[in-house]
CSV table of C-alpha atoms in Angstrom, one decimal:
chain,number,residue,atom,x,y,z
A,234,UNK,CA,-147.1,181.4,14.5
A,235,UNK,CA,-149.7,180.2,17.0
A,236,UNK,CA,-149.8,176.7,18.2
A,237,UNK,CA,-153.8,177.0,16.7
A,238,UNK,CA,-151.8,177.6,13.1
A,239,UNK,CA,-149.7,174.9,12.9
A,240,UNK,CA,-152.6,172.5,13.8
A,241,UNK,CA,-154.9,173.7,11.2
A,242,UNK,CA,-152.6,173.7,8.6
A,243,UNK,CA,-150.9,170.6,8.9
A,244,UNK,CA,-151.7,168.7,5.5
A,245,UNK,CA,-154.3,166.4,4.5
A,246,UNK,CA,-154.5,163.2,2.6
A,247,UNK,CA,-156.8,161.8,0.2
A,248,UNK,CA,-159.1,164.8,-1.5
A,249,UNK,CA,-158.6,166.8,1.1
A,250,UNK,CA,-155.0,166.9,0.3
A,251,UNK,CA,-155.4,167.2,-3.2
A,252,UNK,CA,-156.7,170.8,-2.4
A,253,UNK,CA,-155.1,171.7,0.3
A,254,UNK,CA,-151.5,170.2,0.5
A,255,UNK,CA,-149.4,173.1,-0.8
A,256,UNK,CA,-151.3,175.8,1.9
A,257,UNK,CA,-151.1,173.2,4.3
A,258,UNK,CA,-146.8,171.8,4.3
A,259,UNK,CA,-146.2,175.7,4.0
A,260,UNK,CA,-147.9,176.4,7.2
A,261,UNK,CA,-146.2,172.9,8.2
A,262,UNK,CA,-142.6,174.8,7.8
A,263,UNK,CA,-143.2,178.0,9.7
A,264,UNK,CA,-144.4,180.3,6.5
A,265,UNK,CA,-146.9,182.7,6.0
A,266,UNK,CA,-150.6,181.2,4.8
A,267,UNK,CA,-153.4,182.9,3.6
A,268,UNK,CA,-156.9,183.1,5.2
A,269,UNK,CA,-158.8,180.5,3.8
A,270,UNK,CA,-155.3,178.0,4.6
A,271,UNK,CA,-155.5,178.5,8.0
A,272,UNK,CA,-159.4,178.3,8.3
A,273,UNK,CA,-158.6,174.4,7.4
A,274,UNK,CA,-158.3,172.0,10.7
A,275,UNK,CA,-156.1,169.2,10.4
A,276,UNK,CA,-158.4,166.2,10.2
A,277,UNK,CA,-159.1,164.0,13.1
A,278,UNK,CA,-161.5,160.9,14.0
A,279,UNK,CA,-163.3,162.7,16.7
A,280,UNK,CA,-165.5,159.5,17.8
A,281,UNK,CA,-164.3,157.2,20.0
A,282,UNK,CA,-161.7,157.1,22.3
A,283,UNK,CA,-157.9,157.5,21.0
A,284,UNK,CA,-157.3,154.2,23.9
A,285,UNK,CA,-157.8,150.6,24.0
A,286,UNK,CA,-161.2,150.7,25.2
A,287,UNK,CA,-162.2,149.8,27.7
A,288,UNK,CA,-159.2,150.5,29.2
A,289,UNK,CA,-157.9,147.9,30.8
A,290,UNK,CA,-154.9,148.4,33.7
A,291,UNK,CA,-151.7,146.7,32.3
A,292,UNK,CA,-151.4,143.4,33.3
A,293,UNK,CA,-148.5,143.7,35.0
A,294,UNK,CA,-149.2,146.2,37.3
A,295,UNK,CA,-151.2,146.2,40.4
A,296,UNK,CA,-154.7,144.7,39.7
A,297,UNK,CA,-156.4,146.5,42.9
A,298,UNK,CA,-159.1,148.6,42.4
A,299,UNK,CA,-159.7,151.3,44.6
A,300,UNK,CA,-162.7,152.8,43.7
A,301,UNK,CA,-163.4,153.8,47.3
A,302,UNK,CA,-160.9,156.4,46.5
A,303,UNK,CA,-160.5,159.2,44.8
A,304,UNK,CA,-159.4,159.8,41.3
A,305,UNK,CA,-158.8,162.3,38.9
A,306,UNK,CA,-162.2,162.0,37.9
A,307,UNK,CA,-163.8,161.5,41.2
A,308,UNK,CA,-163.2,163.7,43.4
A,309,UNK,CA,-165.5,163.1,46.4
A,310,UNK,CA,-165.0,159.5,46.8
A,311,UNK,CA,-162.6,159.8,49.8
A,312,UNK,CA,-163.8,158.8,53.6
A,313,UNK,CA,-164.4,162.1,54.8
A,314,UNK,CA,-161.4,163.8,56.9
A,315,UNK,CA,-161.6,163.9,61.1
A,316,UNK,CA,-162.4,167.4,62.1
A,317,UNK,CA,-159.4,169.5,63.5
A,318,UNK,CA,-158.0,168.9,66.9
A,319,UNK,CA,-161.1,166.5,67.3
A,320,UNK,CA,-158.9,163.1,68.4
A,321,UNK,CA,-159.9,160.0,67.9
A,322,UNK,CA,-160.0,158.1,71.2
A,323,UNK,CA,-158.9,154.4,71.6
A,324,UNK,CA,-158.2,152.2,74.9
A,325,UNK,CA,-154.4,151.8,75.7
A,326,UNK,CA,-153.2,153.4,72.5
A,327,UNK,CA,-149.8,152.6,73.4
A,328,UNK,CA,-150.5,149.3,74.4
A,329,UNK,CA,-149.0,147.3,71.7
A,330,UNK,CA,-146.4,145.1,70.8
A,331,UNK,CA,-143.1,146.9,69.8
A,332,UNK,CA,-141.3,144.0,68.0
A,333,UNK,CA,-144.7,143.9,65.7
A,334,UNK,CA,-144.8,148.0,65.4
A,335,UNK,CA,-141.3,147.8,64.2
A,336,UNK,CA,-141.7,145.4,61.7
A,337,UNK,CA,-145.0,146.9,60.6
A,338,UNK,CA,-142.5,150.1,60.1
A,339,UNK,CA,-140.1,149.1,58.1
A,340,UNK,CA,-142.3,146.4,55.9
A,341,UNK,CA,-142.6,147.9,52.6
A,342,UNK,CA,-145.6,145.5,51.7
A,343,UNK,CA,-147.8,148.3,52.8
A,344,UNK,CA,-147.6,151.5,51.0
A,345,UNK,CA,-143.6,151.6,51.3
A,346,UNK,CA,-143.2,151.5,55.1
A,347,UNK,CA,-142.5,154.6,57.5
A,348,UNK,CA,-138.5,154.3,56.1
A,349,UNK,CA,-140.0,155.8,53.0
A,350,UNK,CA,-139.8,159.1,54.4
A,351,UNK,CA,-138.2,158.5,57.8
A,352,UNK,CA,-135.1,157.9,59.8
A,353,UNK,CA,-136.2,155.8,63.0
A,354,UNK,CA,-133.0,155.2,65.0
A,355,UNK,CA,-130.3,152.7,65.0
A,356,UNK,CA,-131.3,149.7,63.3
A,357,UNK,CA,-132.9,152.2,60.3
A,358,UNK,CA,-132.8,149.6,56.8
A,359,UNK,CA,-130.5,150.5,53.8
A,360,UNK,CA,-131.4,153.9,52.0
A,361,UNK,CA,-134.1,155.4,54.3
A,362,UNK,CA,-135.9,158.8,52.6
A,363,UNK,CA,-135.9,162.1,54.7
A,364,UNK,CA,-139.3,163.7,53.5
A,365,UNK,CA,-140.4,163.6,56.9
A,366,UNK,CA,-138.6,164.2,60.0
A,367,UNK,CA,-136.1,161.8,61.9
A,368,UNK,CA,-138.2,160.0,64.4
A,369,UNK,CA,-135.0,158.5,65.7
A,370,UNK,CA,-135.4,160.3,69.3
A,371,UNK,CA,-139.4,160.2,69.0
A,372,UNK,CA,-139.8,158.5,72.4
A,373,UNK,CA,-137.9,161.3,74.0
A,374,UNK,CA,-140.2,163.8,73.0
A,375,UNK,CA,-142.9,163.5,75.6
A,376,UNK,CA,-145.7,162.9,72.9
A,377,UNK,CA,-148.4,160.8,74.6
A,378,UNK,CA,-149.6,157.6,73.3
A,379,UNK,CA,-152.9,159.0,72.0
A,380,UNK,CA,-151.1,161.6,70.1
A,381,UNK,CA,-149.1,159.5,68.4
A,382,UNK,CA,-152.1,156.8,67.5
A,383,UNK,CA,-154.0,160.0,66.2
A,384,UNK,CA,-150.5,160.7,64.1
A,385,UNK,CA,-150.5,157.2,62.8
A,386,UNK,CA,-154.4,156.9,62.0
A,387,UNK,CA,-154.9,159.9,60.5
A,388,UNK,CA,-152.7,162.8,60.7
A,389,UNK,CA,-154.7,165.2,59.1
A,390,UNK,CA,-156.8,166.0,62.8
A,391,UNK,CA,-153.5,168.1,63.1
A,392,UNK,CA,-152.8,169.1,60.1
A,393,UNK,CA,-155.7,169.0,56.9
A,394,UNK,CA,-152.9,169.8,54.4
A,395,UNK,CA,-150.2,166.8,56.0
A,396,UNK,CA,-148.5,164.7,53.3
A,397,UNK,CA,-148.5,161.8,55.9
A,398,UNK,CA,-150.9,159.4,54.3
A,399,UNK,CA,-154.1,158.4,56.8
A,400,UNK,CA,-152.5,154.8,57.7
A,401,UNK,CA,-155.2,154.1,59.6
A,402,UNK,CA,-158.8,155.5,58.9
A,403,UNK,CA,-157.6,154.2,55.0
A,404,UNK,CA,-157.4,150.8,55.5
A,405,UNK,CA,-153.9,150.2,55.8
A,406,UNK,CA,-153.5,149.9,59.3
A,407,UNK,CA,-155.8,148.0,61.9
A,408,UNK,CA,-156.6,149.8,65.7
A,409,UNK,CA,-154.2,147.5,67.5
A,410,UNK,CA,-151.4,147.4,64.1
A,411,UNK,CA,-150.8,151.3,65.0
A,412,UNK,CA,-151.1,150.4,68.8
A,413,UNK,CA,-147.8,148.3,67.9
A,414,UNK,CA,-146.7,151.5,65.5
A,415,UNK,CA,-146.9,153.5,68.6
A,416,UNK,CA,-145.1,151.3,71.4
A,417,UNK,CA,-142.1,151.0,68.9
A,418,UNK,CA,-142.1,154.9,68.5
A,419,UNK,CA,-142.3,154.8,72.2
A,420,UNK,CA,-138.7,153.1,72.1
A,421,UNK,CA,-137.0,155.0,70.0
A,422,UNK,CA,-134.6,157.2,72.0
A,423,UNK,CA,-130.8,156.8,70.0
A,424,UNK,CA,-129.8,158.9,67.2
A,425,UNK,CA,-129.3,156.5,63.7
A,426,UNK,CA,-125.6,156.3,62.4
A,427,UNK,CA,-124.8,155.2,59.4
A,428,UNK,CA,-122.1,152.7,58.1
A,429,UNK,CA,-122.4,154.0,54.5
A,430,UNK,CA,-122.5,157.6,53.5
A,431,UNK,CA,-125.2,156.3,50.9
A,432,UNK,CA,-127.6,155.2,53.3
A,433,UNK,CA,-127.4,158.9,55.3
A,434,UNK,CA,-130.1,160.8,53.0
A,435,UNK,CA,-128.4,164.3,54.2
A,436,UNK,CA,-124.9,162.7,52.9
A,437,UNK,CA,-126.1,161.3,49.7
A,438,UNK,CA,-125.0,162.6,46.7
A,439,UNK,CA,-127.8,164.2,44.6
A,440,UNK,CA,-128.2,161.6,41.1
A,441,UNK,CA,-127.0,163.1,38.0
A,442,UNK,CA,-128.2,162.1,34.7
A,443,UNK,CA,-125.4,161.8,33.1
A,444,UNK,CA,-126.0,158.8,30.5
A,445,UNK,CA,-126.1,159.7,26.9
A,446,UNK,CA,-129.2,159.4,25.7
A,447,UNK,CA,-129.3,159.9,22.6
A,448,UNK,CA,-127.2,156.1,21.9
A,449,UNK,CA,-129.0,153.5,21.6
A,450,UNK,CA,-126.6,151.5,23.0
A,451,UNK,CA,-127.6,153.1,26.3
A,452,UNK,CA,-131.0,154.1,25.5
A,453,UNK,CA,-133.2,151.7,23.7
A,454,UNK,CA,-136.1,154.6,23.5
A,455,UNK,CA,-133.6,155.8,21.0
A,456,UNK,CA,-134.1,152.9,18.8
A,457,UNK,CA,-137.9,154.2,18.3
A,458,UNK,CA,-136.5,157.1,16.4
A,459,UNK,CA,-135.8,155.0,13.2
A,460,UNK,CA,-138.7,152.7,13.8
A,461,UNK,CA,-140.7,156.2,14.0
A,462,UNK,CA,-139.5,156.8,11.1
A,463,UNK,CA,-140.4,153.9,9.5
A,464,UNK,CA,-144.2,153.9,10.8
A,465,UNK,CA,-144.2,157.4,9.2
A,466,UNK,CA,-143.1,156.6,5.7
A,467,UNK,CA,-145.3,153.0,5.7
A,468,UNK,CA,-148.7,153.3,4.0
A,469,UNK,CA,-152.4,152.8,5.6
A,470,UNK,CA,-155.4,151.5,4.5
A,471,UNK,CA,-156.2,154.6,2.3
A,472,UNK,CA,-153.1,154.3,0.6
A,473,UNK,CA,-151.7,156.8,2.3
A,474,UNK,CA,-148.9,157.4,4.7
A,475,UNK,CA,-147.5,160.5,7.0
A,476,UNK,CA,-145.0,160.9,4.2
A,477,UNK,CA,-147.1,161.6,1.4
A,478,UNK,CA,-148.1,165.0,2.6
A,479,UNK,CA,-145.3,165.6,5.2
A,480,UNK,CA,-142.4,165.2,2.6
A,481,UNK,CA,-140.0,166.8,4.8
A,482,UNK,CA,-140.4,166.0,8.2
A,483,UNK,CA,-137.2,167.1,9.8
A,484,UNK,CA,-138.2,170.2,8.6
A,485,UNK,CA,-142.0,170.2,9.3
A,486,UNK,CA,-141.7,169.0,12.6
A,487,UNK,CA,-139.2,170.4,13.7
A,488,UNK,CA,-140.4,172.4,17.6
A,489,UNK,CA,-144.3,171.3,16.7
A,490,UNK,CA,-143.6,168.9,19.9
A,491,UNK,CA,-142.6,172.1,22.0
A,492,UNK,CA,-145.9,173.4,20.9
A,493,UNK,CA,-147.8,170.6,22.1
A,494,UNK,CA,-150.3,169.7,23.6
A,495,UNK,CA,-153.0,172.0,22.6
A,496,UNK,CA,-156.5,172.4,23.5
A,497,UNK,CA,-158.6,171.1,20.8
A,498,UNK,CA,-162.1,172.8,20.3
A,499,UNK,CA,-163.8,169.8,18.5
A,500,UNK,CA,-163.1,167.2,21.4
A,501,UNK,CA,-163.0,170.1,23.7
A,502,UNK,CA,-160.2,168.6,25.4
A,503,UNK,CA,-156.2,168.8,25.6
A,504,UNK,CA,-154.7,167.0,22.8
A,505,UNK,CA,-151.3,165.6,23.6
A,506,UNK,CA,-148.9,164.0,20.6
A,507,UNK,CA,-149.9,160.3,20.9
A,508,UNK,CA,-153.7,161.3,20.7
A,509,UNK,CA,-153.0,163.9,17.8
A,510,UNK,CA,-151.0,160.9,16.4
A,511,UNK,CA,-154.0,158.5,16.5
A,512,UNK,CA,-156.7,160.3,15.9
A,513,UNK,CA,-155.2,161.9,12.7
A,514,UNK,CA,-153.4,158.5,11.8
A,515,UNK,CA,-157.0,157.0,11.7
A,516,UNK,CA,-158.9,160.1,9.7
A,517,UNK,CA,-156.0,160.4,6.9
A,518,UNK,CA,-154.3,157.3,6.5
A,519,UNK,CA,-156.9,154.8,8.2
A,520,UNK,CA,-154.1,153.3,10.3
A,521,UNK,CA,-155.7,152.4,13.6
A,522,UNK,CA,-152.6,153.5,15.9
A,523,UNK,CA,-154.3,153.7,18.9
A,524,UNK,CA,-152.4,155.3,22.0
A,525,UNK,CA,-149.9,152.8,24.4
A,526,UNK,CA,-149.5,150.6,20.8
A,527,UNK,CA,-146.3,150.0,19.2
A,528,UNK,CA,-146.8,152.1,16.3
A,529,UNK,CA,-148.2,155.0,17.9
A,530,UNK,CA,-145.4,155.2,20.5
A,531,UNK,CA,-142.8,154.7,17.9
A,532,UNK,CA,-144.0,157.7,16.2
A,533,UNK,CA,-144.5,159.7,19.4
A,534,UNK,CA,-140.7,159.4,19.7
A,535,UNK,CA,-139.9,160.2,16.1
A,536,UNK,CA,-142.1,163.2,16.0
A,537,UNK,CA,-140.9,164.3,19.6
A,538,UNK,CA,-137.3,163.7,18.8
A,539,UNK,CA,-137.3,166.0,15.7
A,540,UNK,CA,-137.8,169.2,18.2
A,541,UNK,CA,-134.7,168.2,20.0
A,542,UNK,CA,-132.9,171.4,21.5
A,543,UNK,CA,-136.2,173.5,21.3
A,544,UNK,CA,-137.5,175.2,24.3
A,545,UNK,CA,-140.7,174.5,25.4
A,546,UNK,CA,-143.5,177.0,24.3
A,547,UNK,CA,-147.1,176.8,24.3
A,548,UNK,CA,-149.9,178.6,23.0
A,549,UNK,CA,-152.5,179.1,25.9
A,550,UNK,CA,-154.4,182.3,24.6
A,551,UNK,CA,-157.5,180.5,23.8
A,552,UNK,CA,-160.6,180.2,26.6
A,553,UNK,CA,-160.4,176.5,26.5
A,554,UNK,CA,-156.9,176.5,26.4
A,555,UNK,CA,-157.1,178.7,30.0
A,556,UNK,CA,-159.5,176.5,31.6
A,557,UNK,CA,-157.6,173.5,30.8
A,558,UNK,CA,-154.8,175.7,32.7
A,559,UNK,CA,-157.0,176.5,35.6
A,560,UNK,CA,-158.3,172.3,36.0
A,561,UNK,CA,-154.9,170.9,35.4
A,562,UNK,CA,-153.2,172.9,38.4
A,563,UNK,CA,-156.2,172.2,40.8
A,564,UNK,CA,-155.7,168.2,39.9
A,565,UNK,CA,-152.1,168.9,40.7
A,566,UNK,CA,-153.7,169.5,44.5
A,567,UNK,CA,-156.0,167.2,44.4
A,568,UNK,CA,-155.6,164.2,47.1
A,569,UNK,CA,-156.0,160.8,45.3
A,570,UNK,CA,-156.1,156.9,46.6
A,571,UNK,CA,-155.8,155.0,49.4
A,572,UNK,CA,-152.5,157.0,50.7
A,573,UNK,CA,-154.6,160.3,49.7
A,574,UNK,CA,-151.9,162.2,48.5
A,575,UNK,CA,-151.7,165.2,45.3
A,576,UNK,CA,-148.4,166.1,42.7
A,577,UNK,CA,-148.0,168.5,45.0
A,578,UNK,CA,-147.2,166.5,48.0
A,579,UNK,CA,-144.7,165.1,46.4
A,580,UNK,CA,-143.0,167.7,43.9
A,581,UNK,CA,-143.5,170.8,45.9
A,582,UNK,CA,-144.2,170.4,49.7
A,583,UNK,CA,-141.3,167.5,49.9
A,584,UNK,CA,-139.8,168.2,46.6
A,585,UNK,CA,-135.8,167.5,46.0
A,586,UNK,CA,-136.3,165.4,49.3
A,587,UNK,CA,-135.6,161.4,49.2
A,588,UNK,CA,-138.4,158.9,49.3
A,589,UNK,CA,-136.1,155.6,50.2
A,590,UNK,CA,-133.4,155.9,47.2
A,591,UNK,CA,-135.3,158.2,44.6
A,592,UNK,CA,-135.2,161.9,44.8
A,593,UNK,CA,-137.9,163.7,44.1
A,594,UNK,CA,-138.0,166.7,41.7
A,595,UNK,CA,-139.8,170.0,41.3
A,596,UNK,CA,-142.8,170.0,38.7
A,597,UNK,CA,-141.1,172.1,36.4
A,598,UNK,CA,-139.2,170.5,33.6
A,599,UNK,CA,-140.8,167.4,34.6
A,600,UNK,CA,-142.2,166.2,30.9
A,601,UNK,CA,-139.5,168.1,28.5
A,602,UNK,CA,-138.0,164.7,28.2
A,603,UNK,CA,-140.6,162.5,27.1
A,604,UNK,CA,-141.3,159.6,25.8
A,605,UNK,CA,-138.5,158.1,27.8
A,606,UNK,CA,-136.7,154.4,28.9
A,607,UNK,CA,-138.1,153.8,32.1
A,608,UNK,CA,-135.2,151.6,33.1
A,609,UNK,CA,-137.0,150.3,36.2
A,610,UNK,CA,-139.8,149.2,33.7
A,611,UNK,CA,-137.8,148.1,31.4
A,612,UNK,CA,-140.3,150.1,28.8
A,613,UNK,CA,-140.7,153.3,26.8
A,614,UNK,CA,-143.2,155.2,28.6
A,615,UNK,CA,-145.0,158.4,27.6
A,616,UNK,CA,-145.9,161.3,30.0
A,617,UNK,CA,-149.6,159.9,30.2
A,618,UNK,CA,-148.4,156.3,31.7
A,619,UNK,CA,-146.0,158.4,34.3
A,620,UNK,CA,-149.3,159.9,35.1
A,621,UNK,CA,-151.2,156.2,35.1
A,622,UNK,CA,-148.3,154.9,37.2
A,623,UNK,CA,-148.3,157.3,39.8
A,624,UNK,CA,-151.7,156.9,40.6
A,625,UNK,CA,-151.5,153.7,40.9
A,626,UNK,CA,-148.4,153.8,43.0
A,627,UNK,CA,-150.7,155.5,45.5
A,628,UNK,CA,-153.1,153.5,45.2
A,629,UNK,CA,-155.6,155.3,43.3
A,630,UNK,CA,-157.7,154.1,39.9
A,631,UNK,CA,-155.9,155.0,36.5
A,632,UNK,CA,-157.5,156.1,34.1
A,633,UNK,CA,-157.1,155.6,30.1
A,634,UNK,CA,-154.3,157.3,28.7
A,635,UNK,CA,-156.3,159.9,26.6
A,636,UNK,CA,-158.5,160.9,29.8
A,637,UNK,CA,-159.1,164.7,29.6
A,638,UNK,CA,-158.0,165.3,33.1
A,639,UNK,CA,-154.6,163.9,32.2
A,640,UNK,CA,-155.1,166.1,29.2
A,641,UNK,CA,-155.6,169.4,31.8
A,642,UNK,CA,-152.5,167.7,33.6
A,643,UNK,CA,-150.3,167.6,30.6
A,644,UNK,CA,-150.6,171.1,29.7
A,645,UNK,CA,-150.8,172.5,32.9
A,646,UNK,CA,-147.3,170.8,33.8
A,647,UNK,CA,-146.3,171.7,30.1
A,648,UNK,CA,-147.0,175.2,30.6
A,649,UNK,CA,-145.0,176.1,34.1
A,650,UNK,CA,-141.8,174.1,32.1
A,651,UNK,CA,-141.6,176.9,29.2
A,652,UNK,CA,-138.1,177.5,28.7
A,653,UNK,CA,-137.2,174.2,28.9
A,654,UNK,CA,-135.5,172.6,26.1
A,655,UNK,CA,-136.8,169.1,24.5
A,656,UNK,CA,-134.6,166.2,25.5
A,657,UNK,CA,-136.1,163.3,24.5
A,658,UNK,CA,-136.2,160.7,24.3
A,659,UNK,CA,-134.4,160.4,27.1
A,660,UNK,CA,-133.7,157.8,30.0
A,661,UNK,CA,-134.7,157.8,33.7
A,662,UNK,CA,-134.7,155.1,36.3
C-alpha cells in the first residue's frame, strides 16, 4: 500500500463519514479498497496556514533578526563572497593586541568562540571541539599576518566551500578585533595538554544514549502518549472526535508515521504529522490544533508513538513527491545566517566531530526519533523546531513551522533514513 492510499482513505467525519467510513478504516488497517475508496482524499482545511500566524519567534529564543542573511527562503540575501586567491589587504594585520585576540577566541558571546571547533594551545577552556584543526602550534607555521587576517575575515578567498564561518566580512568581527585574533595566533607555539581525558576531544568517549525512553519517569515526552490519547478520544466543535471514525487506533496507525510526510497535491507542499494533524483536526472535527500547540504536539506523539519499532519507509514515486526530494537536498547545501553555514557543514563535512561538548551526527537517522525531550530545552520539540532552532543558532531567520522548505527538508532527510526504525518519542540533550 502506497503512502498516497493510506492518506486518501483515512476516514471522514460528519456526512462524509457517514458514506465513506467503512471503505475508509479498511484502507486505515492495511486492507484491500475498491476504486471509488481510494479516489476519496482525506479531508483537510487547505486555507490558511497550519501555524500561529504570523509566526512569531518564541519568546525565549534569540529575538535578532537577520534578514541581511540568508534563509531557507531567501537565498540571495548573503554579502556576496571575496573572489578566490583575491586577499583582502589591511595595514599591520598582525598588529594587534594578543591579550584582546585571545579573549575574543575563547569568548563564546560571539557565535561560540574559535574553541568551538579548535584546540589553541595550553591554556585551551574545558571541552574544546576538534571540527577544525589544532591551532595549538599555529605561530610556528610560518603563515604571515595577512594570511591569517584573510583566514579570520573571510576564509572562503581560500576555500569557497570552507565551513569556517566569515568572522569578519559578516559582522562579527571588527578590522582591528581580527588584528588581535591574529597576534594571539601569532603566539601560539606549545602543544595543549590536558588534565582531564574529557576535555581531549580525541580522548573523549563517544555519548551513548542509553536512557530508557520509553519511562516517563526519564522522559516526560512520554507523558504526551496518554495525553495523545486523550486529545484523540475528546470531541470538537462538530461533535466529533479522532475516535469516532478511527475506533481502533493502535491498529490504524500503526507505521502510518513511517510513511510520513508525504507530498500533498492540494497544498502542493510536504505534509509532515503535525500539519496533517491540524489541518485535518480543523476540516473533520473543527478543533483548531494548530502546529507548536499543546494539543497538536500531544497527538503528534501519540500518533508517532503507535509506529514504534517500524522502519522508516516512504512513498516518493509521485512528481511532486521527487521535486520535493530534489529541493530538500539542495537546502541541505544551502549557506544560511550570519555564520553562513548548510546541514551539510555540519552533518557531513565535520560530521561525528565535536563542536565544544556535543558531537555531531551524520544526517541519516536524524528524525526517526521524533517528537522528542529536548532536555537542554526543557521542551518536547518536533523535527520542524530542530530545524527553527538550528537556524537560529546560526544566526539565520526561522521560519514558521509549516514552511514548505522545511516541508522539502523533512522528507528529504526522511527519505536518506529508510531503514530506520521509529523511536520516539525519545530523549536527546
Amino acid at each position: 500500500m502506497t503512502v498516497e492510499t493510506v492518506h486518501k482513505g483515512m476516514a471522514l467525519s460528519g456526512v462524509a463519514a457517514a458514506i465513506t467510513v467503512a471503505a475508509s478504516v479498511a484502507v486505515g488497517l492495511g486492507t484491500a479498497a475498491g476504486p471509488a475508496e481510494a479516489a476519496t482524499a482525506a479531508p483537510l482545511a487547505l486555507e490558511g496556514s497550519a501555524a500561529p500566524s504570523p509566526w512569531k519567534r518564541y519568546k525565549d529564543w534569540n529575538q535578532a533578526d537577520w534578514s541581511k542573511f540568508n534563509d531557507l527562503a531567501h537565498p540571495d540575501r548573503a554579502p556576496a563572497p571575496p573572489k578566490p586567491g583575491e586577499l583582502r589587504q589591511v595595514a599591520d594585520p598582525g598588529k594587534g593586541d594578543p591579550a584582546k585576540g585571545k579573549q575574543l577566541a575563547f569568548s563564546r558571546a560571539r557565535g561560540g568562540g574559535c574553541l568551538s571547533c579548535h584546540i589553541m594551545g595550553p591554556e585551551t577552556l574545558e571541552m574544546p571541539g576538534n571540527s577544525g584543526p589544532d591551532l595549538s602550534e599555529i605561530g610556528t607555521w610560518g603563515r604571515s599576518d595577512l594570511e591569517l587576517f584573510n583566514r579570520v575575515w573571510d576564509a572562503r578567498v581560500f576555500n569557497a566551500e570552507t565551513t569556517m564561518p566569515p568572522w569578519g566580512a559578516h559582522g562579527y568581527y571588527t578590522e582591528q578585533e581580527v588584528r588581535d585574533i591574529v597576534a594571539f595566533l601569532q603566539t601560539l607555539k606549545t602543544p595543549a595538554t590536558f588534565a582531564n581525558p574529557l576535555d581531549d576531544p580525541a580522548k573523549r568517549p563517544l555519548p551513548v544514549e542509553d536512557r530508557d525512553w520509553t519511562d516517563p519517569f526519564v522522559n516526560p515526552s512520554a507523558e504526551l502518549i496518554d495525553t495523545g490519547r486523550v486529545f484523540f478520544e475528546k470531541p470538537g466543535p462538530s461533535g466529533q472526535s479522532c475516535a469516532s471514525c478511527h475506533t481502533d487506533p493502535e491498529t490504524a496507525f500503526k507505521g502510518w508515521a513511517a510513511r510520513m510526510p508525504y507530498y500533498e497535491p492540494r497544498l502542493d507542499k510536504v505534509v509532515g504529522v503535525a500539519e496533517f494533524v491540524a489541518r485535518h483536526a480543523k476540516a473533520t472535527t473543527g478543533a483548531e490544533w494548530l502546529m507548536q500547540s499543546p494539543e497538536n504536539t500531544a497527538l503528534h506523539v501519540y500518533l508517532t508513538n503507535l509506529s514504534a519499532g517500524t522502519k522508516v519507509k516512504l512513498d516518493v514515486s509521485s512528481p511532486g513527491a521527487q521535486d520535493a526530494l530534489k529541493r530538500g537536498e539542495a537546502l541541505t547545501r544551502l549557506k544560511i545566517g550570519q555564520q553562513h553555514m548548510a546541514c551539510v557543514d555540519c552533518h557531513e563535512k565535520i560530521g561525528e566531530t565535536w563542536l565544544r561538548g556535543q558531537f555531531l551526527g551524520k544526517l541519516p537517522g536524524q528524525v526517526a526519533h521524533f517528537p522528542l525531550w529536548r532536555t537542554s530545552r526543557q521542551e518536547t520539540w518536533d523535527i520542524r523546531k530542530r530545524f527553527q532552532w538550528c537556524g537560529v543558532q546560526i544566526r539565520a531567520n526561522d521560519l514558521p513551522p509549516d514552511a514548505k522548505e522545511y516541508g522539502d527538508l523533512e522528507i528529504y532527510l526522511t527519505h536518506i533514513s529508510e531503514g530506520w526504525p521509529i523511536e520516539a518519542p525519545n530523549i536527546r540533550h
